[in-house]
mmCIF file of C-alpha atoms in Angstrom:
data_model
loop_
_atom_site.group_PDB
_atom_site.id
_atom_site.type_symbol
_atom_site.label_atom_id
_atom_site.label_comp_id
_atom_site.label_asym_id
_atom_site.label_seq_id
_atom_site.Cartn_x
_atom_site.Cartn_y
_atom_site.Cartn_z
ATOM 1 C CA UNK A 1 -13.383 2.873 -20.611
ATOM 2 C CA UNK A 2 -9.535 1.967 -20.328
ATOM 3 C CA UNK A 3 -7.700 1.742 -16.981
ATOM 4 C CA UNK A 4 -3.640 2.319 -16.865
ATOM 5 C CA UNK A 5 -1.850 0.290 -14.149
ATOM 6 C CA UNK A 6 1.557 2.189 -13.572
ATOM 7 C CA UNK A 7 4.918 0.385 -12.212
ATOM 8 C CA UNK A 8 3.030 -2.986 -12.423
ATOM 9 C CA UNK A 9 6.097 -5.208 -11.860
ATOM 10 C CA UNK A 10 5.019 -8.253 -10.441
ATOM 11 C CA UNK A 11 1.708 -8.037 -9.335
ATOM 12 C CA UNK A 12 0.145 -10.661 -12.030
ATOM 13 C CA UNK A 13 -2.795 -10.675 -9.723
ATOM 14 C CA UNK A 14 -3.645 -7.300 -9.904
ATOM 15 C CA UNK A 15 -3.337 -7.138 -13.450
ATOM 16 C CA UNK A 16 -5.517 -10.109 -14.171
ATOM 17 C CA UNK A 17 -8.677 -8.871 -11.670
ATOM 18 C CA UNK A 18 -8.474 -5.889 -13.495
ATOM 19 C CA UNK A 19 -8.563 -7.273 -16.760
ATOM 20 C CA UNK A 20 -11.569 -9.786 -15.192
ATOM 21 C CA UNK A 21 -13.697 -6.433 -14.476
ATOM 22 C CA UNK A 22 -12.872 -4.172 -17.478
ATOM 23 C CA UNK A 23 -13.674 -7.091 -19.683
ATOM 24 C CA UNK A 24 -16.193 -6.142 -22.289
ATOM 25 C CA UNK A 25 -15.850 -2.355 -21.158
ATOM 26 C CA UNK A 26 -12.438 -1.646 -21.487
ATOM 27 C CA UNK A 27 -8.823 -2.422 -22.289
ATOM 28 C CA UNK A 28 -6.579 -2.681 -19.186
ATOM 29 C CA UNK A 29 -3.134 -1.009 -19.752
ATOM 30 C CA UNK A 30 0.368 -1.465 -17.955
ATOM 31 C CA UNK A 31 3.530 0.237 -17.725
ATOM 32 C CA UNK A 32 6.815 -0.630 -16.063
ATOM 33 C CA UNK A 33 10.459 0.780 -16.768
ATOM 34 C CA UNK A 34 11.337 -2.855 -17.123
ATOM 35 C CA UNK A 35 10.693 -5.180 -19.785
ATOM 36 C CA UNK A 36 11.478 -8.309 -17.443
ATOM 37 C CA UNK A 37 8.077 -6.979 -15.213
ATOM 38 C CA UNK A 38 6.211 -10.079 -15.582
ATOM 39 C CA UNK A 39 2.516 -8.217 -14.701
ATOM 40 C CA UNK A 40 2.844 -6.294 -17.845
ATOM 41 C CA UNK A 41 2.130 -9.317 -19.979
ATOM 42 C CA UNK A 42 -1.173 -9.978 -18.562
ATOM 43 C CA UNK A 43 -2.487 -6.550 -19.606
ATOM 44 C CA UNK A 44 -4.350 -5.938 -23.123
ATOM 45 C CA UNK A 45 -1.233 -3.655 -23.810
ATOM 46 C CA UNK A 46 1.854 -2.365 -22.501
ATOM 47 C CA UNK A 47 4.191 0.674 -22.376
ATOM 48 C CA UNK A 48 8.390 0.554 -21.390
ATOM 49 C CA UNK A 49 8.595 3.620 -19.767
ATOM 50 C CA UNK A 50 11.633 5.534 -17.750
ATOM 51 C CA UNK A 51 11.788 5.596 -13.940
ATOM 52 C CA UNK A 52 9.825 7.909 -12.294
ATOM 53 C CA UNK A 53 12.362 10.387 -11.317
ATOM 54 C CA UNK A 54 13.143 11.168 -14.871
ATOM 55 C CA UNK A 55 12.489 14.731 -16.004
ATOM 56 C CA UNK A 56 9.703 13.978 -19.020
ATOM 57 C CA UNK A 57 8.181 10.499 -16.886
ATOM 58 C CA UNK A 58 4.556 12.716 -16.210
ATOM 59 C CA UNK A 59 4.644 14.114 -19.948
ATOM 60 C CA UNK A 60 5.205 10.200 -21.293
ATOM 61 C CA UNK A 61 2.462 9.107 -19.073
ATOM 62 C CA UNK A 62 0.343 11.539 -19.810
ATOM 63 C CA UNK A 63 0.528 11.071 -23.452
ATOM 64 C CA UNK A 64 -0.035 7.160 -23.189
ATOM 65 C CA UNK A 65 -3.390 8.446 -21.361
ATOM 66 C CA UNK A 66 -4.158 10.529 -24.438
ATOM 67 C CA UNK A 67 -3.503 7.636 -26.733
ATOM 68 C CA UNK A 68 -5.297 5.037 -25.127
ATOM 69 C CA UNK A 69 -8.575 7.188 -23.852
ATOM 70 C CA UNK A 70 -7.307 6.079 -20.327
ATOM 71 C CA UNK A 71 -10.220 7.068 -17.815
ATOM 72 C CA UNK A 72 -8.712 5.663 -14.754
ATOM 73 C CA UNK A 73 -5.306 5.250 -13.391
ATOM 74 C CA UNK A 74 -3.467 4.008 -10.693
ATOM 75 C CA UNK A 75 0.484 3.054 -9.225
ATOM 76 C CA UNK A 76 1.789 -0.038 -7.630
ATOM 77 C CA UNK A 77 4.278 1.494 -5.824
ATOM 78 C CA UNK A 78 4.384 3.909 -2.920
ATOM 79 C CA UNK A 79 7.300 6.786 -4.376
ATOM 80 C CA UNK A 80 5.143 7.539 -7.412
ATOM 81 C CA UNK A 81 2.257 8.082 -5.845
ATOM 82 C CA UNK A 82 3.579 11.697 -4.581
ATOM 83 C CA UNK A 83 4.198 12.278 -8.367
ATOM 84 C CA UNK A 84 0.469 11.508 -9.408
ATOM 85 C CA UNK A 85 -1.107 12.718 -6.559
ATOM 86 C CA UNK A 86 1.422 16.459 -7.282
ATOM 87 C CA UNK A 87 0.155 15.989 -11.192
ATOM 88 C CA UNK A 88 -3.813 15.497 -10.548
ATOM 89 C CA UNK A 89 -5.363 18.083 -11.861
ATOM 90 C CA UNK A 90 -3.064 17.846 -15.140
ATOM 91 C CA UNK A 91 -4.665 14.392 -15.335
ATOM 92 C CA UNK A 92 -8.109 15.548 -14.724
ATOM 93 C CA UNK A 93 -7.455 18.181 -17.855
ATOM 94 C CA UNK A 94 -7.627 15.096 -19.950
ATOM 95 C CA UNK A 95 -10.556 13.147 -18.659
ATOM 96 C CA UNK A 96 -8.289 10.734 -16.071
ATOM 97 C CA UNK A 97 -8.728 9.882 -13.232
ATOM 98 C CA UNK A 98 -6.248 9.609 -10.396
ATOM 99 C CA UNK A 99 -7.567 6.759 -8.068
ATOM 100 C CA UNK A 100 -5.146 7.841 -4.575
ATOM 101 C CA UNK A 101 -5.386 10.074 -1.925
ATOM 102 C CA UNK A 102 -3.793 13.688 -1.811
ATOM 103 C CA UNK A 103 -0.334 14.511 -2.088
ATOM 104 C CA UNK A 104 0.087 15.221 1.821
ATOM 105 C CA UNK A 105 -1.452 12.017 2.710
ATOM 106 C CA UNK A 106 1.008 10.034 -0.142
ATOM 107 C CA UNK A 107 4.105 12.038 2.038
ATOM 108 C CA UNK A 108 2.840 11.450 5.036
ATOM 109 C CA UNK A 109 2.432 7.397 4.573
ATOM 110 C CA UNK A 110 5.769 7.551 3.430
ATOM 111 C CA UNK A 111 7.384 9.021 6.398
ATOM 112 C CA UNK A 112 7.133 6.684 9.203
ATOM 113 C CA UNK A 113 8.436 9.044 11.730
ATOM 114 C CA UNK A 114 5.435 11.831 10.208
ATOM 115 C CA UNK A 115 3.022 9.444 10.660
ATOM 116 C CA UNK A 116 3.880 8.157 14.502
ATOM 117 C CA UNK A 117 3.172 11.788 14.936
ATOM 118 C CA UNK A 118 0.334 12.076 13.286
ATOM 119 C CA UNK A 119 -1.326 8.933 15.204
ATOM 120 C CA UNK A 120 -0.059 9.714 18.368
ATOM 121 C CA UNK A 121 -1.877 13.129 18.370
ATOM 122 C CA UNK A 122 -4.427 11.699 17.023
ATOM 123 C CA UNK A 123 -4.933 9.580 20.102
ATOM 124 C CA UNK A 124 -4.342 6.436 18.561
ATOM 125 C CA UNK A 125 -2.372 3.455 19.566
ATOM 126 C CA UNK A 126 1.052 3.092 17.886
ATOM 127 C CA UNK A 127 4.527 2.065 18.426
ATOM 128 C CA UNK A 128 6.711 4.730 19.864
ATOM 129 C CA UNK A 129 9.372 6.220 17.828
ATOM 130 C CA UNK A 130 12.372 8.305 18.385
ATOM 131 C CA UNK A 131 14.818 9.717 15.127
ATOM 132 C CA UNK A 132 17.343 11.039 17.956
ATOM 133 C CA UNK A 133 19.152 7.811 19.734
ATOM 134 C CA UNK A 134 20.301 9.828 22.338
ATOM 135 C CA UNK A 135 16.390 10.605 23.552
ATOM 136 C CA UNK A 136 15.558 6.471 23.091
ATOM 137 C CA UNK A 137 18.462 5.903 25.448
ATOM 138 C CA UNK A 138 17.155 8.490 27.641
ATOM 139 C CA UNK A 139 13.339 6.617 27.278
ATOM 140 C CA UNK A 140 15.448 3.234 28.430
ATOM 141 C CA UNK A 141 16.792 4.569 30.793
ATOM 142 C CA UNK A 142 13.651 6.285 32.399
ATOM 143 C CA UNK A 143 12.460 2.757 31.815
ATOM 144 C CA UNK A 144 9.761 4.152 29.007
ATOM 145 C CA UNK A 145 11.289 2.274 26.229
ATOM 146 C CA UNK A 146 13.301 -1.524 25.595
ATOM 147 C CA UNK A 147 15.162 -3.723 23.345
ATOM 148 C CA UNK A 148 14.307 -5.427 20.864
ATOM 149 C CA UNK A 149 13.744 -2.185 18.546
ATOM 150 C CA UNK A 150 13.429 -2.044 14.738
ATOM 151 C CA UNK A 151 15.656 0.837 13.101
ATOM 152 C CA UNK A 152 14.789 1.882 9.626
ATOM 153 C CA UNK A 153 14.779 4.421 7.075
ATOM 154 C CA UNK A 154 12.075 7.261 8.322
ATOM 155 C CA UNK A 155 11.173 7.530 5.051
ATOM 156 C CA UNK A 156 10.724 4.481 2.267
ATOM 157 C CA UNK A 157 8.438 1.296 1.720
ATOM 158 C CA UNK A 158 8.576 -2.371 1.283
ATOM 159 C CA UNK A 159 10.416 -3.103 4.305
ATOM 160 C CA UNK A 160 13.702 -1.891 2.579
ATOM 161 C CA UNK A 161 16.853 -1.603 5.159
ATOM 162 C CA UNK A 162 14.885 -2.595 8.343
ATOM 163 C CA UNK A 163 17.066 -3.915 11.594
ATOM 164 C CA UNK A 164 15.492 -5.774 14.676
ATOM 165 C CA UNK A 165 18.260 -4.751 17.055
ATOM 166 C CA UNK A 166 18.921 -5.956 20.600
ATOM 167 C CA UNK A 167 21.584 -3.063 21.887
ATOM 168 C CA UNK A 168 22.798 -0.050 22.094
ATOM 169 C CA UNK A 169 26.020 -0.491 20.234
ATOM 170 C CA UNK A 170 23.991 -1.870 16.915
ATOM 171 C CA UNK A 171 21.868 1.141 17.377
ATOM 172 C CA UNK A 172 25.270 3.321 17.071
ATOM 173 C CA UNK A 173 26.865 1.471 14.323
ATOM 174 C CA UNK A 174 23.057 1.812 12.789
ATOM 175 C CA UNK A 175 23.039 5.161 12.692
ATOM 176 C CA UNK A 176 26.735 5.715 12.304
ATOM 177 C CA UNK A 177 26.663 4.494 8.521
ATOM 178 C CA UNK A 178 23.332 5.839 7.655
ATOM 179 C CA UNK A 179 21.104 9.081 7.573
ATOM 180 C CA UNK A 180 17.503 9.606 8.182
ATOM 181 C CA UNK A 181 17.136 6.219 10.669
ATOM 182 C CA UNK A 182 14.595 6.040 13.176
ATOM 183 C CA UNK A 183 14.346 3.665 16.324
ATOM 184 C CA UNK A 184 10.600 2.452 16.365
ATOM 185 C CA UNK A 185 9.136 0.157 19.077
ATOM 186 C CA UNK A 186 9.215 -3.214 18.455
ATOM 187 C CA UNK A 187 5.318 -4.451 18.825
ATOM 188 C CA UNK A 188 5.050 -8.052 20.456
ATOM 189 C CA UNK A 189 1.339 -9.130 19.271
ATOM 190 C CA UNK A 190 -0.435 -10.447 16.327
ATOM 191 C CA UNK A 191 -0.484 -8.773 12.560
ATOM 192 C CA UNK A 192 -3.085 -7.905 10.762
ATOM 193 C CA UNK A 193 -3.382 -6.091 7.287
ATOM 194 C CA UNK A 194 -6.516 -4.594 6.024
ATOM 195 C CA UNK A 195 -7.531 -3.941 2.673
ATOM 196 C CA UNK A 196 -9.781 -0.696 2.487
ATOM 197 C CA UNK A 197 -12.019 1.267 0.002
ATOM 198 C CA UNK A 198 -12.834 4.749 -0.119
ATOM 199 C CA UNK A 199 -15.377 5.586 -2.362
ATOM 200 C CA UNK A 200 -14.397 8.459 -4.899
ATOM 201 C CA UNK A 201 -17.753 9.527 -5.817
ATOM 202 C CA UNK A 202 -19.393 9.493 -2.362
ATOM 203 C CA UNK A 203 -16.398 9.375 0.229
ATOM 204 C CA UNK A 204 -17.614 6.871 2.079
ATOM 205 C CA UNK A 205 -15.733 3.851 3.231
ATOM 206 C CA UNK A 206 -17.352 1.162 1.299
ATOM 207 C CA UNK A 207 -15.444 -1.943 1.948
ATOM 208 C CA UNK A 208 -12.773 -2.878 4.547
ATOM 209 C CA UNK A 209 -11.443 -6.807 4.340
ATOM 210 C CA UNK A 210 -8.970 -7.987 7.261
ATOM 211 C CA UNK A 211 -7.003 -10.868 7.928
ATOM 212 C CA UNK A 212 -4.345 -11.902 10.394
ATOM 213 C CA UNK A 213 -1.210 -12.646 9.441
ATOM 214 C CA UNK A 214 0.560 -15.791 9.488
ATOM 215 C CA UNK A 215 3.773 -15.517 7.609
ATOM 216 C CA UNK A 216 5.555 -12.560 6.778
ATOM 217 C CA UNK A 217 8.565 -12.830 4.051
ATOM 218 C CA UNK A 218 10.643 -10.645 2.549
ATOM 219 C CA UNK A 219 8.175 -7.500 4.316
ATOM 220 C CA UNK A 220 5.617 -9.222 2.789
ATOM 221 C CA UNK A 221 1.937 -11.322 3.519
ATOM 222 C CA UNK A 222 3.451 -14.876 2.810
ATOM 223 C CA UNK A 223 0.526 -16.696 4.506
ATOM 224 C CA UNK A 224 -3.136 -15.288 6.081
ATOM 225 C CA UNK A 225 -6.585 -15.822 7.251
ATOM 226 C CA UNK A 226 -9.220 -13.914 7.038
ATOM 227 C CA UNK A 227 -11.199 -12.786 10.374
ATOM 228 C CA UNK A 228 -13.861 -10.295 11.441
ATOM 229 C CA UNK A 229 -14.020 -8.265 14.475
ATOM 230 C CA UNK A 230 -16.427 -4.981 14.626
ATOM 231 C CA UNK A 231 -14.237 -2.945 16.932
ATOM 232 C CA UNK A 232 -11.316 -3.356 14.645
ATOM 233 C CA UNK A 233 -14.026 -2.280 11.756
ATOM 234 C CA UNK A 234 -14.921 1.115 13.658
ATOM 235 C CA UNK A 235 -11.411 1.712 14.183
ATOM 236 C CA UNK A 236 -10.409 2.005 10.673
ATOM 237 C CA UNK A 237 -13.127 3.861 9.505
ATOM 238 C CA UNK A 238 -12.369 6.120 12.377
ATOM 239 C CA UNK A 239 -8.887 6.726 11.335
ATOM 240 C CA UNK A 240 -9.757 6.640 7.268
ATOM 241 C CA UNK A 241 -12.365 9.515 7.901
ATOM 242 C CA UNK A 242 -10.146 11.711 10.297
ATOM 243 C CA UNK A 243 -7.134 11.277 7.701
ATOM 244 C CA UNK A 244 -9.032 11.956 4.702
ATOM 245 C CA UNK A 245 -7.215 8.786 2.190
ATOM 246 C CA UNK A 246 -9.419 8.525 -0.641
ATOM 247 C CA UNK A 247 -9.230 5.034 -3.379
ATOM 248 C CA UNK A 248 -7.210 2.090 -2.502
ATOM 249 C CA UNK A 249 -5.588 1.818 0.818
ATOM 250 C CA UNK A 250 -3.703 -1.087 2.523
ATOM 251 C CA UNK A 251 -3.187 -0.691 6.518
ATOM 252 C CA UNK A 252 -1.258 -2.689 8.770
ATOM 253 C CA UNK A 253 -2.235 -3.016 12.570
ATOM 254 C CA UNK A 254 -1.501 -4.960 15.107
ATOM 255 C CA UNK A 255 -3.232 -6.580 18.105
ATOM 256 C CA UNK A 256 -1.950 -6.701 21.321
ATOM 257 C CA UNK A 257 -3.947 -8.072 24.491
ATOM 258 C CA UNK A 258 -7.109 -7.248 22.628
ATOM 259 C CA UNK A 259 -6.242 -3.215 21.747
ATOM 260 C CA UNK A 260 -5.251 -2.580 17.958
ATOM 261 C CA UNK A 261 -1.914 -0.189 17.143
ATOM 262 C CA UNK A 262 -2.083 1.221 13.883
ATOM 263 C CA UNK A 263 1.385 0.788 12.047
ATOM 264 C CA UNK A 264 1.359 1.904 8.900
ATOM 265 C CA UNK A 265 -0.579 2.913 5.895
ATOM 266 C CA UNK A 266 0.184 2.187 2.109
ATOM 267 C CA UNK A 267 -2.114 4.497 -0.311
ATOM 268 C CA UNK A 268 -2.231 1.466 -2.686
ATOM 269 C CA UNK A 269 -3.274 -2.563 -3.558
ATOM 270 C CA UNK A 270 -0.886 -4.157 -1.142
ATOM 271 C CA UNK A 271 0.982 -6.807 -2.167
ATOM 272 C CA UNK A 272 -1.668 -9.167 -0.364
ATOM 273 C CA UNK A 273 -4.802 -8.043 -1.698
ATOM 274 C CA UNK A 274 -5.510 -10.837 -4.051
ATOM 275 C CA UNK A 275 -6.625 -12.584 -0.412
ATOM 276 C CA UNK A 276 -9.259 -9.641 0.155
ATOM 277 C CA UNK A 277 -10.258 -9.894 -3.556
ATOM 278 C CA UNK A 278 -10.337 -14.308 -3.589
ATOM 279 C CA UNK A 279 -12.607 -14.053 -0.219
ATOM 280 C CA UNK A 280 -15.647 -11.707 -2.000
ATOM 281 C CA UNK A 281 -13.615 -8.000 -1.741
ATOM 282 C CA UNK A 282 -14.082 -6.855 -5.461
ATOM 283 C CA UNK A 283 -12.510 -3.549 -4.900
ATOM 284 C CA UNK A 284 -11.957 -3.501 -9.128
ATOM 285 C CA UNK A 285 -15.995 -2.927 -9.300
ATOM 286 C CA UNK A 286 -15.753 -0.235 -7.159
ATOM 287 C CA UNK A 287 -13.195 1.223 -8.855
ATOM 288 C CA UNK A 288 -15.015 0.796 -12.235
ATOM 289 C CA UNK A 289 -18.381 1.958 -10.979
ATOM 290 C CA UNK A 290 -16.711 5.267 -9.509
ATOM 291 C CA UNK A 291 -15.248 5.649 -13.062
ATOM 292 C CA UNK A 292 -19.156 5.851 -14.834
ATOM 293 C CA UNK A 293 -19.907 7.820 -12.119
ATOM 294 C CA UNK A 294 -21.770 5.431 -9.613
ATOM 295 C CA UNK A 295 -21.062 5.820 -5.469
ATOM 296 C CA UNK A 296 -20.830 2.331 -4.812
ATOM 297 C CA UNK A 297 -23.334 1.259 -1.557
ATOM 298 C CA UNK A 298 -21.407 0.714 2.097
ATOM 299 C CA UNK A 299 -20.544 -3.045 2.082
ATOM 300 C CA UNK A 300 -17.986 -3.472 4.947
ATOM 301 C CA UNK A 301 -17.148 -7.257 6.014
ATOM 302 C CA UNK A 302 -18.723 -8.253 2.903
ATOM 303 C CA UNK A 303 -16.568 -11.336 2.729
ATOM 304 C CA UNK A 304 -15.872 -14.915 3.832
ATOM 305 C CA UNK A 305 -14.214 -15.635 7.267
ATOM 306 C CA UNK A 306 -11.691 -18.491 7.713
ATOM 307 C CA UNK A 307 -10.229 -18.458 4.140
ATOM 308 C CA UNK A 308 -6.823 -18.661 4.189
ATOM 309 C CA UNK A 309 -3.792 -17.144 1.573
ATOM 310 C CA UNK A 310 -1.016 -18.808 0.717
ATOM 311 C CA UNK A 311 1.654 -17.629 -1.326
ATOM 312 C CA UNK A 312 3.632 -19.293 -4.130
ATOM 313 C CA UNK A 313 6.127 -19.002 -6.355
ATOM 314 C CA UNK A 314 5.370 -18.739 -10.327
ATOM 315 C CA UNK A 315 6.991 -18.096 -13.212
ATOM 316 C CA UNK A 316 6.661 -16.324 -16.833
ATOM 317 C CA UNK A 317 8.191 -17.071 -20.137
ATOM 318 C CA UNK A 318 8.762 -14.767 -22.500
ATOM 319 C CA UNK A 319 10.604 -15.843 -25.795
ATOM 320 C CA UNK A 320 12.453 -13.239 -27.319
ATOM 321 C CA UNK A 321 11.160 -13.692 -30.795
ATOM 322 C CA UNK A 322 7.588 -13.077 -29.542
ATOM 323 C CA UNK A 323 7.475 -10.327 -26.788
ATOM 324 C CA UNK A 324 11.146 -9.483 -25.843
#
């Protein structure tokens, strides 16, 4: 049983849990368009393939399925998951499985302004959003919305082009020089991500892992503890069920005065799940059971509290005579 990790860049971590589980069952594959992707040398083999928005990228990546009996796959980052999630069923002709959640739910994580919608109908709590500046002036005026806001791209991931901004004349030159911005609230509390998975066989959540954040860099989980708290439990699987994600999913949240705001969702391993994974979240298992067929038992909190992540900085050599 082989498992293909798509666009694995550098999540070494990833690659190396994977390759801990699948051990004795399975070769664990990579890809990346790049050959200087350090995760792609930690996988049994590995594949060079072209971005994702070329014309033939499914057809390549479906014959590397075909050629390594792949039975599972995933994608490490958030654009191609559209693409797979579009191409199941072609996968599913050949005996793979796509481990994501639908295409609408991959499009709607991906547009922020789509997904304030979503939660506000929804009922839930989340930060307010506006793509017109001319009604967020109208909300500061009516005394319904402040500064400090963060304007970004509606639509993206990884934190790519976001502004904290302070006035109304950095809001204009914001959206003077770029398209598709929205203005979102700016939440004042403390951030939590949580690491969630949806069984594939059964449905069922089966494991959620949280931890506060301590350290963001670069968009990113630089430092983290791990805490438990049931009502934040109930609220996930609450939104989880009523959205439908299915797999892998990585949500951020924050607390403010006690009540949790839902941010936003990735339909993927985050970028700080080796923390869920180090404190007793296998989610690879799952994964791997679901592949043979096995609903995996409802285990949520099943980890330690009070372990804390730390990120730091590593490096890979490659000489050219050997990989290169």
């Amino acid at each position: 049983m082989n498992f293909l990790i798509l666009a694995a860049g550098t999540r070494n971590k990833i690659v190396q849990y994977f390759k801990r589980t699948f051990e004795g069952k399975g070769n664990v594959i990579a890809t990346d368009a790049s050959k200087l992707a350090p995760a792609i040398y930690e996988a049994d083999k590995y594949y060079i393939v072209p971005s994702i928005d070329s014309p033939d990228y499914i057809d390549i990546i479906l014959d590397i399925c075909k050629k390594e009996k792949i039975s599972g796959v995933i994608s490490l980052i958030d654009p191609e998951l559209s693409l797979l999630a579009k191409n199941r069923e072609r996968f599913e002709e050949i005996g793979v499985t796509f481990i994501g959640s639908s295409f609408q739910l991959c499009e709607l994580s991906l547009d922020k302004f789509s997904m304030f919608k979503w939660l506000s109908f929804h009922g839930y709590n989340c930060a307010d959003s506006w793509m017109d500046k001319e009604e967020f002036y109208k909300a500061v005026d009516n005394g319904k919305a402040s500064f400090p806001v963060f304007v970004k791209p509606a639509r993206g991931s990884a934190s790519i082009s976001i502004s904290k901004v302070y006035d109304k004349e950095t809001v204009d030159l914001l959206f003077e020089h770029s398209d598709g911005l929205m203005i979102q609230q700016f939440l004042n509390g403390q951030e939590i991500g949580a690491d969630v998975y949806i069984d594939t066989v059964s449905k069922e959540i089966v494991s959620i892992f949280t931890k506060k954040k301590l350290k963001m860099r670069a968009g990113e989980t630089d430092k983290a503890v791990s805490f438990k708290d049931e009502k934040l439990f109930s609220l996930i699987e609450k939104f989880v069920r009523q959205a439908g994600f299915i797999g892998q999913i990585d949500i951020d949240i924050f607390d403010i005065d006690g009540e949790y705001y839902i941010s936003e969702v990735n339909p993927r391993f985050g970028g700080g799940y080796p923390h869920a994974y180090e404190a007793g979240c296998d989610h690879m298992k799952l994964i791997l059971n679901n592949l043979s067929g096995k609903a995996n038992e409802k285990n949520i909190g099943a980890y330690e509290e009070g372990v804390y992540m730390m990120k730091y900085n590593e490096v890979k050599i490659i000489r050219t005579e050997e990989k290169i």
